[in-house]
Short mmCIF file of C-alpha atoms in Angstrom, two decimals:
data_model
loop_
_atom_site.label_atom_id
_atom_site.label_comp_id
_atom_site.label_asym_id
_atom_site.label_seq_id
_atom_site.Cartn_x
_atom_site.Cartn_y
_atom_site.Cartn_z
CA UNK V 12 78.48 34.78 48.31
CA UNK V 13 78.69 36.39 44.66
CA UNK V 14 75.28 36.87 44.08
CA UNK V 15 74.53 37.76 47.67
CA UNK V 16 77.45 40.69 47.16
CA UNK V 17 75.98 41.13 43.45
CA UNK V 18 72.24 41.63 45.54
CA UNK V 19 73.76 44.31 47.55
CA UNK V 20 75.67 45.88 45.24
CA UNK V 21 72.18 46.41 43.50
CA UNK V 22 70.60 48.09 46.74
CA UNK V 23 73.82 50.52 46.87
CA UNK V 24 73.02 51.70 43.20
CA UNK V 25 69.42 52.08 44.35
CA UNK V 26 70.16 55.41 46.41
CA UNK V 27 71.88 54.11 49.84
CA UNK V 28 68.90 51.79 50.14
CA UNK V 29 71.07 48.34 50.96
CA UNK V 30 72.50 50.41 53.98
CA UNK V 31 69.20 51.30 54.88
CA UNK V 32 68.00 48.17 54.98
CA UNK V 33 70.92 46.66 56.83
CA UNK V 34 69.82 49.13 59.63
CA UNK V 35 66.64 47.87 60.00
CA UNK V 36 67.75 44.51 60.21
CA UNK V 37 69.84 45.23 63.25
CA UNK V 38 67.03 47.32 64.95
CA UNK V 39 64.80 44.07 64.44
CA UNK V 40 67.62 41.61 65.69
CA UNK V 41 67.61 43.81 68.97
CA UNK V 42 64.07 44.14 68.98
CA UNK V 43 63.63 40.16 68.77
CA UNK V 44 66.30 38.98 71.04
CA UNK V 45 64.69 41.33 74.18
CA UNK V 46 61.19 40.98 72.94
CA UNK V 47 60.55 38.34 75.01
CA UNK V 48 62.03 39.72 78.54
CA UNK V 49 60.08 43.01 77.77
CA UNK V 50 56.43 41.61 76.05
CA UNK V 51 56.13 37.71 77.32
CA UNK V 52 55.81 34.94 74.88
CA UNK V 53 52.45 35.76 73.06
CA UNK V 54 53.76 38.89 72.55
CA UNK V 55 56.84 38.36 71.16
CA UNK V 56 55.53 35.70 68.44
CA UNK V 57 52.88 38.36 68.02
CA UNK V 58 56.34 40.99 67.40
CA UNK V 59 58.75 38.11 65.52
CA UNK V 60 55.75 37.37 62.54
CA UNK V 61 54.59 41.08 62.01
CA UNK V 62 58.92 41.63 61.58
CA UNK V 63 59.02 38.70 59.37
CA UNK V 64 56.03 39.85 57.09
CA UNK V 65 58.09 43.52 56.60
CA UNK V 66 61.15 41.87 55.93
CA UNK V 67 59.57 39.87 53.26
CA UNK V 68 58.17 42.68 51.84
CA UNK V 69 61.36 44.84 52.19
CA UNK V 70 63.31 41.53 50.53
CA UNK V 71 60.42 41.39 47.60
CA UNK V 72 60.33 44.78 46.73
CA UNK V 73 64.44 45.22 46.80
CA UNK V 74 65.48 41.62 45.24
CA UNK V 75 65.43 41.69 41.15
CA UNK V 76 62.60 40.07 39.64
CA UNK V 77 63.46 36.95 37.31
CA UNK V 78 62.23 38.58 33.70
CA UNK V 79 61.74 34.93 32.33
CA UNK V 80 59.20 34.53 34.64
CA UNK V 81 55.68 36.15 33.32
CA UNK V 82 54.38 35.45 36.64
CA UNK V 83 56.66 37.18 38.52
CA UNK V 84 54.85 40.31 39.03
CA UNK V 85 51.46 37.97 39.79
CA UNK V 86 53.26 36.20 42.20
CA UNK V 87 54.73 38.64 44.30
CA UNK V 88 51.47 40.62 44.72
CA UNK V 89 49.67 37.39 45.84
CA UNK V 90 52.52 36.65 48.87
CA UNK V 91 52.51 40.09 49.53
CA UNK V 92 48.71 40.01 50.33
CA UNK V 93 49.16 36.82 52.27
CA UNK V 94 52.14 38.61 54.30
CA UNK V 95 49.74 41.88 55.16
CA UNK V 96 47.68 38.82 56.02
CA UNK V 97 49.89 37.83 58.72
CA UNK V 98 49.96 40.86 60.20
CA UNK V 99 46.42 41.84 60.33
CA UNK V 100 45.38 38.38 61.78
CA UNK V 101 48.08 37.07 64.57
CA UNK V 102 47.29 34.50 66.56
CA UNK V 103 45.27 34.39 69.38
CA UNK V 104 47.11 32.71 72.78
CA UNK V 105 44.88 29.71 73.18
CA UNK V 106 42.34 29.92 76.49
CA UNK V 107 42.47 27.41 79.00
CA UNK V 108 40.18 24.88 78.44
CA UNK V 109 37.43 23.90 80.26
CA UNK V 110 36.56 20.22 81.49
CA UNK V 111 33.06 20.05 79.04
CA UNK V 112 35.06 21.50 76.43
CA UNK V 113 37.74 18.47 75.91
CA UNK V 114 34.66 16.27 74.64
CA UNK V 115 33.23 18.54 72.28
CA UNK V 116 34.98 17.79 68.56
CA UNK V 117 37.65 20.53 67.67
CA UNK V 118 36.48 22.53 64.37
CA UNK V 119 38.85 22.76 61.42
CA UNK V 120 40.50 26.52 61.25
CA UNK V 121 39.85 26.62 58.08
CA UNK V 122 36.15 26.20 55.61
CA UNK V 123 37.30 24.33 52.73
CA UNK V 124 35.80 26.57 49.35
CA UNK V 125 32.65 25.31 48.03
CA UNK V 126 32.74 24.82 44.39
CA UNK V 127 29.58 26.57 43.60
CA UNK V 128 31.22 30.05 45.09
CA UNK V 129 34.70 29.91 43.47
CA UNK V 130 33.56 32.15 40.95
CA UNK V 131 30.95 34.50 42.82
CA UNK V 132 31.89 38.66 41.78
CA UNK V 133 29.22 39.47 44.41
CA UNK V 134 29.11 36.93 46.78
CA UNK V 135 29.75 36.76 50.27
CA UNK V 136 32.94 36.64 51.45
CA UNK V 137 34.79 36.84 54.82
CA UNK V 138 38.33 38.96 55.28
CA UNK V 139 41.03 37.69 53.57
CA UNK V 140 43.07 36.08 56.74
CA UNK V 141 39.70 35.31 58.71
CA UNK V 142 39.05 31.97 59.93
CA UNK V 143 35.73 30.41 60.03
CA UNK V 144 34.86 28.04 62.82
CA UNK V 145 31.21 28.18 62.31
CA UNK V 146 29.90 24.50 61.53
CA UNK V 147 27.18 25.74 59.38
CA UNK V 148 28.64 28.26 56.24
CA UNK V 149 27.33 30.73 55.10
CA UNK V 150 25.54 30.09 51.52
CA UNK V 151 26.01 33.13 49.05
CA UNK V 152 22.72 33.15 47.00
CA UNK V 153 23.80 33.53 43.20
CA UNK V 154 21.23 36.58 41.61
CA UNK V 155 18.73 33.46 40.46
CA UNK V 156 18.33 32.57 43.46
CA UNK V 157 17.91 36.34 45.16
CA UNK V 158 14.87 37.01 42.09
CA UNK V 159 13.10 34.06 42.87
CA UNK V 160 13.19 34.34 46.74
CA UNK V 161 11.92 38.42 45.65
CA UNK V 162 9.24 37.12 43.49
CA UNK V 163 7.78 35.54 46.59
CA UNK V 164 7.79 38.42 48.89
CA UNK V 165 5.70 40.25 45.66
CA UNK V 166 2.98 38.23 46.12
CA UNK V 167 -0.49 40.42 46.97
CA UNK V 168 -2.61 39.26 50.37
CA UNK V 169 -4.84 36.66 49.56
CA UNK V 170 -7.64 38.86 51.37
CA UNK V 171 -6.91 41.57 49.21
CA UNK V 172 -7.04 39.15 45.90
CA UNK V 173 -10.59 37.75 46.77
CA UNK V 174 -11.74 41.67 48.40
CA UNK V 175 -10.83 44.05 45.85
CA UNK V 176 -12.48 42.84 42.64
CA UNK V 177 -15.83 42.09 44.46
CA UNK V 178 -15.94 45.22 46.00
CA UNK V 179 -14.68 46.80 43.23
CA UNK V 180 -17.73 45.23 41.10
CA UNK V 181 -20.77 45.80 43.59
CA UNK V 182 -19.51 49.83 43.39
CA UNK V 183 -19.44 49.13 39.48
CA UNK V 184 -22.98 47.90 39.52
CA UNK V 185 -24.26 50.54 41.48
CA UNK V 186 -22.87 53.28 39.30
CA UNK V 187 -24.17 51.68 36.24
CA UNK V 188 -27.62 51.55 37.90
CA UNK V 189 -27.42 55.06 38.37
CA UNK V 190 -26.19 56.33 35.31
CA UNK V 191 -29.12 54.46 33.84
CA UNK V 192 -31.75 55.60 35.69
CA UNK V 193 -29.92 59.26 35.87
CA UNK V 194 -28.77 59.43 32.27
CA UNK V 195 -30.88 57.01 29.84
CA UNK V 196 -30.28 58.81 26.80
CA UNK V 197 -26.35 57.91 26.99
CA UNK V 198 -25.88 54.53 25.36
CA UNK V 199 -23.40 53.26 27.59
CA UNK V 200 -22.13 50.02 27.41
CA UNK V 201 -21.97 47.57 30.03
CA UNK V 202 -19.30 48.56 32.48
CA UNK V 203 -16.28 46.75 33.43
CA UNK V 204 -12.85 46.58 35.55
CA UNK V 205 -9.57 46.70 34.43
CA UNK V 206 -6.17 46.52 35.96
CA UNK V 207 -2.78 44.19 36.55
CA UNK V 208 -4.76 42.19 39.44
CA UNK V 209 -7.30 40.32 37.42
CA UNK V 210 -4.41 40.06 35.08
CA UNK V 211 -1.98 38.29 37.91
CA UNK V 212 0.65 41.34 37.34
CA UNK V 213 -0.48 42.85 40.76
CA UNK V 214 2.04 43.06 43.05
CA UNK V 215 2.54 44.18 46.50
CA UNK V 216 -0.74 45.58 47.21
CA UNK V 217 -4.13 45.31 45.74
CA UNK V 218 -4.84 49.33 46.42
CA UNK V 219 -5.72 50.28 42.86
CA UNK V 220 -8.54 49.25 40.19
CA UNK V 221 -9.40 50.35 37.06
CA UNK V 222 -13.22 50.85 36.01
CA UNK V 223 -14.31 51.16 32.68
CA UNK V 224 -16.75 52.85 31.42
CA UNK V 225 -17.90 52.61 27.25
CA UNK V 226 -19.20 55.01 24.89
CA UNK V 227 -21.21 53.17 22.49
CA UNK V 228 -20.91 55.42 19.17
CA UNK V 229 -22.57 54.55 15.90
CA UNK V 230 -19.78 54.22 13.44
CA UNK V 231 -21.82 56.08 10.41
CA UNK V 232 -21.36 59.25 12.18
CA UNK V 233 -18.38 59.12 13.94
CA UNK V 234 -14.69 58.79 12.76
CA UNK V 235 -11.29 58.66 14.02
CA UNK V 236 -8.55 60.84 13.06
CA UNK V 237 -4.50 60.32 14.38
CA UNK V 238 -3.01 62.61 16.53
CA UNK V 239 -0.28 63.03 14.06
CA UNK V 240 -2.56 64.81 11.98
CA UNK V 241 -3.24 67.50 14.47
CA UNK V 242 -1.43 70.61 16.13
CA UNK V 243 0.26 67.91 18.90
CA UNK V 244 1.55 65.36 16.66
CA UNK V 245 1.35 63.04 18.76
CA UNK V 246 0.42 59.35 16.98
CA UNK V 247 -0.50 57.70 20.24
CA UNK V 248 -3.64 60.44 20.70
CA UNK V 249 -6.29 60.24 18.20
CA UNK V 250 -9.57 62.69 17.96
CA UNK V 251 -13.31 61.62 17.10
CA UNK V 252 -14.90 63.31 14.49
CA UNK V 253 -18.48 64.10 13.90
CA UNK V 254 -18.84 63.70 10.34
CA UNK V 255 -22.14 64.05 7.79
CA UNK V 256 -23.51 66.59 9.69
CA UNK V 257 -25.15 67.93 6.49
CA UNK V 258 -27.55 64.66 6.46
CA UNK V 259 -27.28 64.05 10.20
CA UNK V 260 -27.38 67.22 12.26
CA UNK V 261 -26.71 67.60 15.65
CA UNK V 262 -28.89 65.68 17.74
CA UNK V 263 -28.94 62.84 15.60
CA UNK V 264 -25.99 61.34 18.31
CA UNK V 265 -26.94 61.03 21.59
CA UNK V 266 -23.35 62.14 22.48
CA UNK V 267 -23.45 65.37 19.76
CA UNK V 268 -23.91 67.24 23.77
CA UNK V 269 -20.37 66.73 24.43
CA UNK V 270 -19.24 67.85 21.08
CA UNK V 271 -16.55 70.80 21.07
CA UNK V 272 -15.43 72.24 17.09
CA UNK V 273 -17.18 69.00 15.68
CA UNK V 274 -15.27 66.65 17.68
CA UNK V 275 -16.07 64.41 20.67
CA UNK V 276 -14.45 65.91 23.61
CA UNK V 277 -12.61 64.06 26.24
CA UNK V 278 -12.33 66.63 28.38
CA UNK V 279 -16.64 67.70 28.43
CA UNK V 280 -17.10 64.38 29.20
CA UNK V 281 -15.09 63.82 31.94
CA UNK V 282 -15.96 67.30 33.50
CA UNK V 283 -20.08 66.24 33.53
CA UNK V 284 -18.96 62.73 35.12
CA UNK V 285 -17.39 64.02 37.62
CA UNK V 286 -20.18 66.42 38.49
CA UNK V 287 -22.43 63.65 38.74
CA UNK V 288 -19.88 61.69 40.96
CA UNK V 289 -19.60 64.52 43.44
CA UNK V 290 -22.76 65.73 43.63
CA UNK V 291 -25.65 63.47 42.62
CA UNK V 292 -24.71 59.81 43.71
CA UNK V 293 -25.43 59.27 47.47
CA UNK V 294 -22.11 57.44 48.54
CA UNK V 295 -22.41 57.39 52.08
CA UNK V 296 -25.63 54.87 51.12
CA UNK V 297 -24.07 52.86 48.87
CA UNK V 298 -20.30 52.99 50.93
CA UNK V 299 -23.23 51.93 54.17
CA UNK V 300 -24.86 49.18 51.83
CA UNK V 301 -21.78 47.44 51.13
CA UNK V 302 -19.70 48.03 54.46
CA UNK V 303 -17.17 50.23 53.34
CA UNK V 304 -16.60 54.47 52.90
CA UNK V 305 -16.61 56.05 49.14
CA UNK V 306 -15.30 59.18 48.86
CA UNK V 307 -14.93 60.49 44.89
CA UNK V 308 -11.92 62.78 44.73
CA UNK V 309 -12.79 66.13 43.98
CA UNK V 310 -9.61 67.95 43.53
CA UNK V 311 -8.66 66.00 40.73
CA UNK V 312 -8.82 65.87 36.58
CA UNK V 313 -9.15 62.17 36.60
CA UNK V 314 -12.51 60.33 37.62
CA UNK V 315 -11.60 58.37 41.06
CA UNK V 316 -13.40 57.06 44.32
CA UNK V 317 -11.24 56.57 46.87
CA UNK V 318 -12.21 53.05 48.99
CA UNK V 319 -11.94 52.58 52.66
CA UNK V 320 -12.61 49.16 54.09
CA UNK V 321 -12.00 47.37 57.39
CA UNK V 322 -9.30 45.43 55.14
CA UNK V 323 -7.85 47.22 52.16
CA UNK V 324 -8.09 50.64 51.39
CA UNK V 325 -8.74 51.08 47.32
CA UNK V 326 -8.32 53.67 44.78
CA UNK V 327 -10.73 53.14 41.96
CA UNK V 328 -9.82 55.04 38.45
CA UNK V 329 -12.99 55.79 35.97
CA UNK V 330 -11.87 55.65 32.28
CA UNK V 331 -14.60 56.33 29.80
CA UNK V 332 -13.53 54.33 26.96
CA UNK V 333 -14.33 54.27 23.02
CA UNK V 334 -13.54 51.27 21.00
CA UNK V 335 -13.34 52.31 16.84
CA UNK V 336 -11.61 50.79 14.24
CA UNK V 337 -9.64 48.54 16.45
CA UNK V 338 -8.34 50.88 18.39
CA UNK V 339 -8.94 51.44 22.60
CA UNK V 340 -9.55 55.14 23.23
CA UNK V 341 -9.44 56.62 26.83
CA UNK V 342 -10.76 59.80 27.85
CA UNK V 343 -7.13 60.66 29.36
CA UNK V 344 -6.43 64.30 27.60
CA UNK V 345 -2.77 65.48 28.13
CA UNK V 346 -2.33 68.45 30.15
CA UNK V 347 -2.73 71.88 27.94
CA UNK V 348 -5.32 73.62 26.39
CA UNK V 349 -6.17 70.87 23.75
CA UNK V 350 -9.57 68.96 25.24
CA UNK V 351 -10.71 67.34 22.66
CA UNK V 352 -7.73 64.61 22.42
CA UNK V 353 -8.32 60.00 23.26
CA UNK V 354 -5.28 58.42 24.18
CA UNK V 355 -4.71 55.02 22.76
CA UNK V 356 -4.10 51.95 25.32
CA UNK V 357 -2.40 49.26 24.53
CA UNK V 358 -3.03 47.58 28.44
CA UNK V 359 -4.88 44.91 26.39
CA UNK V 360 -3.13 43.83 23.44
CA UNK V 361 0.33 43.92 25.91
CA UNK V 362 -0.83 41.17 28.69
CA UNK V 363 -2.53 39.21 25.73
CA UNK V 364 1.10 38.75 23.75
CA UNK V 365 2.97 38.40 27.14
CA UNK V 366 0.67 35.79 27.96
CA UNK V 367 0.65 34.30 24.60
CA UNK V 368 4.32 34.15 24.32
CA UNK V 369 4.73 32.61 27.84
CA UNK V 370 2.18 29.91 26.90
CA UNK V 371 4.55 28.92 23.82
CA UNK V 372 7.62 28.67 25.52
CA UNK V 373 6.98 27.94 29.22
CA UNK V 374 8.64 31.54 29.68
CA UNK V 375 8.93 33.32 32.93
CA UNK V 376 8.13 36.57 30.71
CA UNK V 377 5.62 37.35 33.65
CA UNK V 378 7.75 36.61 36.22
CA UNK V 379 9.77 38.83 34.94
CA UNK V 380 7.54 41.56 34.49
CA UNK V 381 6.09 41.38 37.64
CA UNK V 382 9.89 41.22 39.41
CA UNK V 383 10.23 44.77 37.57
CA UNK V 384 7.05 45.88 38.31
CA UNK V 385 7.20 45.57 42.09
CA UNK V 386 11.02 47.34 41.57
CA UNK V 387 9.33 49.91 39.78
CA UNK V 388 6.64 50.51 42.35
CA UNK V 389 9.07 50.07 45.65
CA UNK V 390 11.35 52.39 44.21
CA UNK V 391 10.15 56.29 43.51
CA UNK V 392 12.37 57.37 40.82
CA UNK V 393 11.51 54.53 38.93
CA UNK V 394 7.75 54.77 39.33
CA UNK V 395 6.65 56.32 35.23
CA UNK V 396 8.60 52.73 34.42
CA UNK V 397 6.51 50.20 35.53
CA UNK V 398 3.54 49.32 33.73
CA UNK V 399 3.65 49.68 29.69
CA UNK V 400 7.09 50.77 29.43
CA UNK V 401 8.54 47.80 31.20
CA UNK V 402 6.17 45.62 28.93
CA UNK V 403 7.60 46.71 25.72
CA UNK V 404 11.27 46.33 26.41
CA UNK V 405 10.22 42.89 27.22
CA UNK V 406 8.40 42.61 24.00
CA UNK V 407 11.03 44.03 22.08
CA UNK V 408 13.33 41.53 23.78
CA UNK V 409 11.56 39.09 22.98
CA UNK V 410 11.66 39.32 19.12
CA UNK V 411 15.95 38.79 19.50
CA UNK V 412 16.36 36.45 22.62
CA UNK V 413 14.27 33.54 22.22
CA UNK V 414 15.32 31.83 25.52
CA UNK V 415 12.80 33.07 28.25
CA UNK V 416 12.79 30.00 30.85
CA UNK V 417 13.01 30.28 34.50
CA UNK V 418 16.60 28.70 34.61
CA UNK V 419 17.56 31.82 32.52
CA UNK V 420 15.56 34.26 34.93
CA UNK V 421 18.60 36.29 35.73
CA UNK V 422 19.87 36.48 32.64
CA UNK V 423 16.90 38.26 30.88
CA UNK V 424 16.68 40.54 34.23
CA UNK V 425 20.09 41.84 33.95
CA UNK V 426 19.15 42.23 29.70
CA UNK V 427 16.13 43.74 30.66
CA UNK V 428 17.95 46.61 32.99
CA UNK V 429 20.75 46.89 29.80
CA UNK V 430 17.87 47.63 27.62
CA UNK V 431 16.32 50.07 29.32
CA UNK V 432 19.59 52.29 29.86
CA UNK V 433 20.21 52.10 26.40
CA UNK V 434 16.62 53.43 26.06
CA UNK V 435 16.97 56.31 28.29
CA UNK V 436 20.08 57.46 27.17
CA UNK V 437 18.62 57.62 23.87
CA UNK V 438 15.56 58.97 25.48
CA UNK V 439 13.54 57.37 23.18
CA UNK V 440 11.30 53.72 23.44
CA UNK V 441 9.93 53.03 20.55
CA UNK V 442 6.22 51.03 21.37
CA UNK V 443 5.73 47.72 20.11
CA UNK V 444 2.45 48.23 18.42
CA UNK V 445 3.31 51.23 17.29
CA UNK V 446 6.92 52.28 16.84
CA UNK V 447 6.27 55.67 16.22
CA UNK V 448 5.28 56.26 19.55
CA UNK V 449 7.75 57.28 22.04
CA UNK V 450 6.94 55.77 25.54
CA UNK V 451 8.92 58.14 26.87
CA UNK V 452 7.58 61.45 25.38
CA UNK V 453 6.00 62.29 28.50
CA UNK V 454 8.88 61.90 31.22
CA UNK V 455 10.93 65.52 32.49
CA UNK V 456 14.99 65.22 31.02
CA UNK V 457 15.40 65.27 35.30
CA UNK V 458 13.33 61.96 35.49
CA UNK V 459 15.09 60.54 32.67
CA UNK V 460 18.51 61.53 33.94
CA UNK V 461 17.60 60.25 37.07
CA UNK V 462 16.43 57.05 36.36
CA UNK V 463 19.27 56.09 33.58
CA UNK V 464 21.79 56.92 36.56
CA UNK V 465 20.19 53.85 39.11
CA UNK V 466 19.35 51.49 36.14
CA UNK V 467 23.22 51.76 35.07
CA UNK V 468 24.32 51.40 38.43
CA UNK V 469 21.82 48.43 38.78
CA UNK V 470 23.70 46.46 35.71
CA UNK V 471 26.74 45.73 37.51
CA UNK V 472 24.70 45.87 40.99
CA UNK V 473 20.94 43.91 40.23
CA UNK V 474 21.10 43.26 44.06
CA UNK V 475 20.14 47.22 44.65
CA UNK V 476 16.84 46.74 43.65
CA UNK V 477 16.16 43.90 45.31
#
């Protein structure tokens, strides 16, 4: 009796809110001893265990916590969630049964927890209060598991893998033949395709090709000279400089024709191939010959036939292409009034070191890569990632985390996304062959912005882009 008078004592100090509560314990006294003339009996057990879960929580919330206790606080939250859970999930008045029912076996109200999903942040998870009678759980895939079921839906149509690169190679033999017969002074070399599906990086959809084209120059009257040494200083363009023109004049280089202030322009030579693609090569004939449509794309600064074929539709990309000095040259000028610029691929050096690192390791470098690519590719903001950019944060990742194998797939993902924030918001990615190149020099601040914002949602969330 003294501590219960000490108890209320406590409540009167507490603003009137013992009497209060004294009230409402009449009121539900009344309302319990007529509930069941006025509701029936479901209704007033439904009635008596809603009452008793507020009077708990009016009792909790009034009594004095025991300060000895460092638990107290933790404990009265938890049986305050199970007493909300008594009111949001009363019991249902059992249905009458019927006759094939009584030899069916009764399931348990309750799913025991699996160990694998006592520690799941993101798994699934039913209402707290919810019982499940369903003889078969649910299983809650952990983020391994949801990048290697992903990986699978990447894979290209096997039509499409054994299509592509022989159509794509009959078109490249017929435009070799004609630039030969059309063109024999221009030393081409022999011509070639390119691309993340002869690689294995494809993913998706095998609608895009790359066809190479080389320039053959003679190295005694050609040189290279970096991009950092020129009004864009930019190190990942170089330009190609006629040189000894005193003892080898013009003419002396079958390629001096495309020459603009004494340097080999990328932009001349693109603008005469892609006269001769629109308007000299017969493509309805050749598209006839080998059962498909070519159509080269006129509106456009870049060389490209676009494919159409009773089973993939393909866009093929011409590169003319310089090799000097160990470098890989494309005739890709950046947008401006500067035409005489080569842009430097890596493409080849990239997939030969992913490959290479994968083979020393048994790494799932690849699988990785191509699990990012397909992201990139499904997902338009995210598009100017895929490719080379994705490629070198894996490199770079590679140099510090040594453990790449397919039990620590997830892992390296979720690394992978924290790198490339931390990239973005730097706005900087440094290349791997070459770290002063910036990867992203030629992204908008908007693209950047926009792009950081669903990678750093992504790192607590992977299952967004999936």
């Amino acid at each position: 009796m003294a501590a219960f008078w000490h108890q209320r004592g406590r409540r009167q100090e507490n603003g009137g809110l013992g009497s209060v509560i004294d009230g409402l314990g009449s009121v539900f006294d009344v309302l319990l001893a007529n509930a069941r003339l006025v509701l029936g009996v479901s209704g007033a057990a439904v009635l008596a265990i809603a009452t008793l879960a507020v009077k708990r929580l009016i009792d909790r919330a009034t009594s004095p916590r025991d300060e000895g206790d460092p638990k107290a606080e933790q404990k009265s939250l938890e049986e305050s969630w199970q007493d909300l859970a008594l009111i949001k999930a009363p019991p249902k008045s059992p249905k009458k049964q019927r006759r094939e029912d009584l030899s069916e076996p009764l399931l348990s109200s309750a799913q025991p927890l699996v160990p694998g999903e006592a520690h799941n942040p993101r798994g699934c998870s039913a209402p707290l209060g919810t019982p499940q009678v369903k003889s078969s759980p649910l299983r809650c895939l952990t983020l391994q598991e949801k990048l290697l079921s992903h990986s699978s839906q990447l894979a290209v149509p096997e039509i499409q893998v054994s299509l592509v690169p022989q159509l794509a190679r009959s078109i490249c033999t017929q435009l070799q033949n004609f630039l030969r017969s059309k063109c024999p002074e221009l030393p081409f070399g022999r011509f070639f395709l390119s691309g993340a599906l002869l690689d294995g990086l494809e993913v998706l959809a095998a609608d895009h090709i790359h066809l190479m084209l080389p320039v053959v120059l003679d190295p005694g009257l050609w040189s290279l000279i970096s991009g950092e040494d020129t009004v864009v200083r930019n190190p990942q363009h170089w330009m190609i400089k006629r040189i000894d023109l005193g003892y080898f004049p013009r003419g002396c280089s079958p390629w001096d024709r495309f020459i603009v202030g004494r340097y080999l322009s990328s932009s001349v030579l693109n603008e005469t191939l892609h006269k001769l693609l629109v308007a000299s090569i017969n493509w309805p004939a050749i598209g006839g010959l080998l059962g498909c449509a070519i159509h080269p794309v006129v509106a456009s600064r870049e060389l490209k036939l676009e494919v159409k074929h009773d089973q993939v539709e393909l866009s093929i990309a011409l590169f003319p292409v310089v090799e000097m000095e160990g470098k890989v040259l494309l005739a890709v000028p950046p947008e401006g009034p500067v035409e005489n610029l080569w842009l430097e691929s890596f493409y080849r050096v990239e997939v030969s070191r992913v490959k290479e690192l994968d083979a020393s390791d048994s790494g799932a470098r690849q699988l990785c890569l191509r699990i990012l690519n397909g992201i990139c590719r499904s997902q338009p903001s995210l598009h100017k990632l895929g490719g080379s950019p994705v490629t070198h944060v894996i490199l770079h990742l590679s140099d510090t985390v040594s453990d790449w194998a397919e039990e620590s797939l997830a892992d390296r993902f979720q690394q992978v996304l924290e790198e490339l924030v931390a990239y973005l918001e730097k706005g900087v990615l440094p290349s791997y062959f070459n770290p002063k190149i910036n990867l992203f020099s030629g992204l908008l601040e908007e693209e950047i912005d926009e792009m950081g914002f669903m990678l750093y949602r992504a790192m607590s969330e992977p299952e967004v882009l999936l």
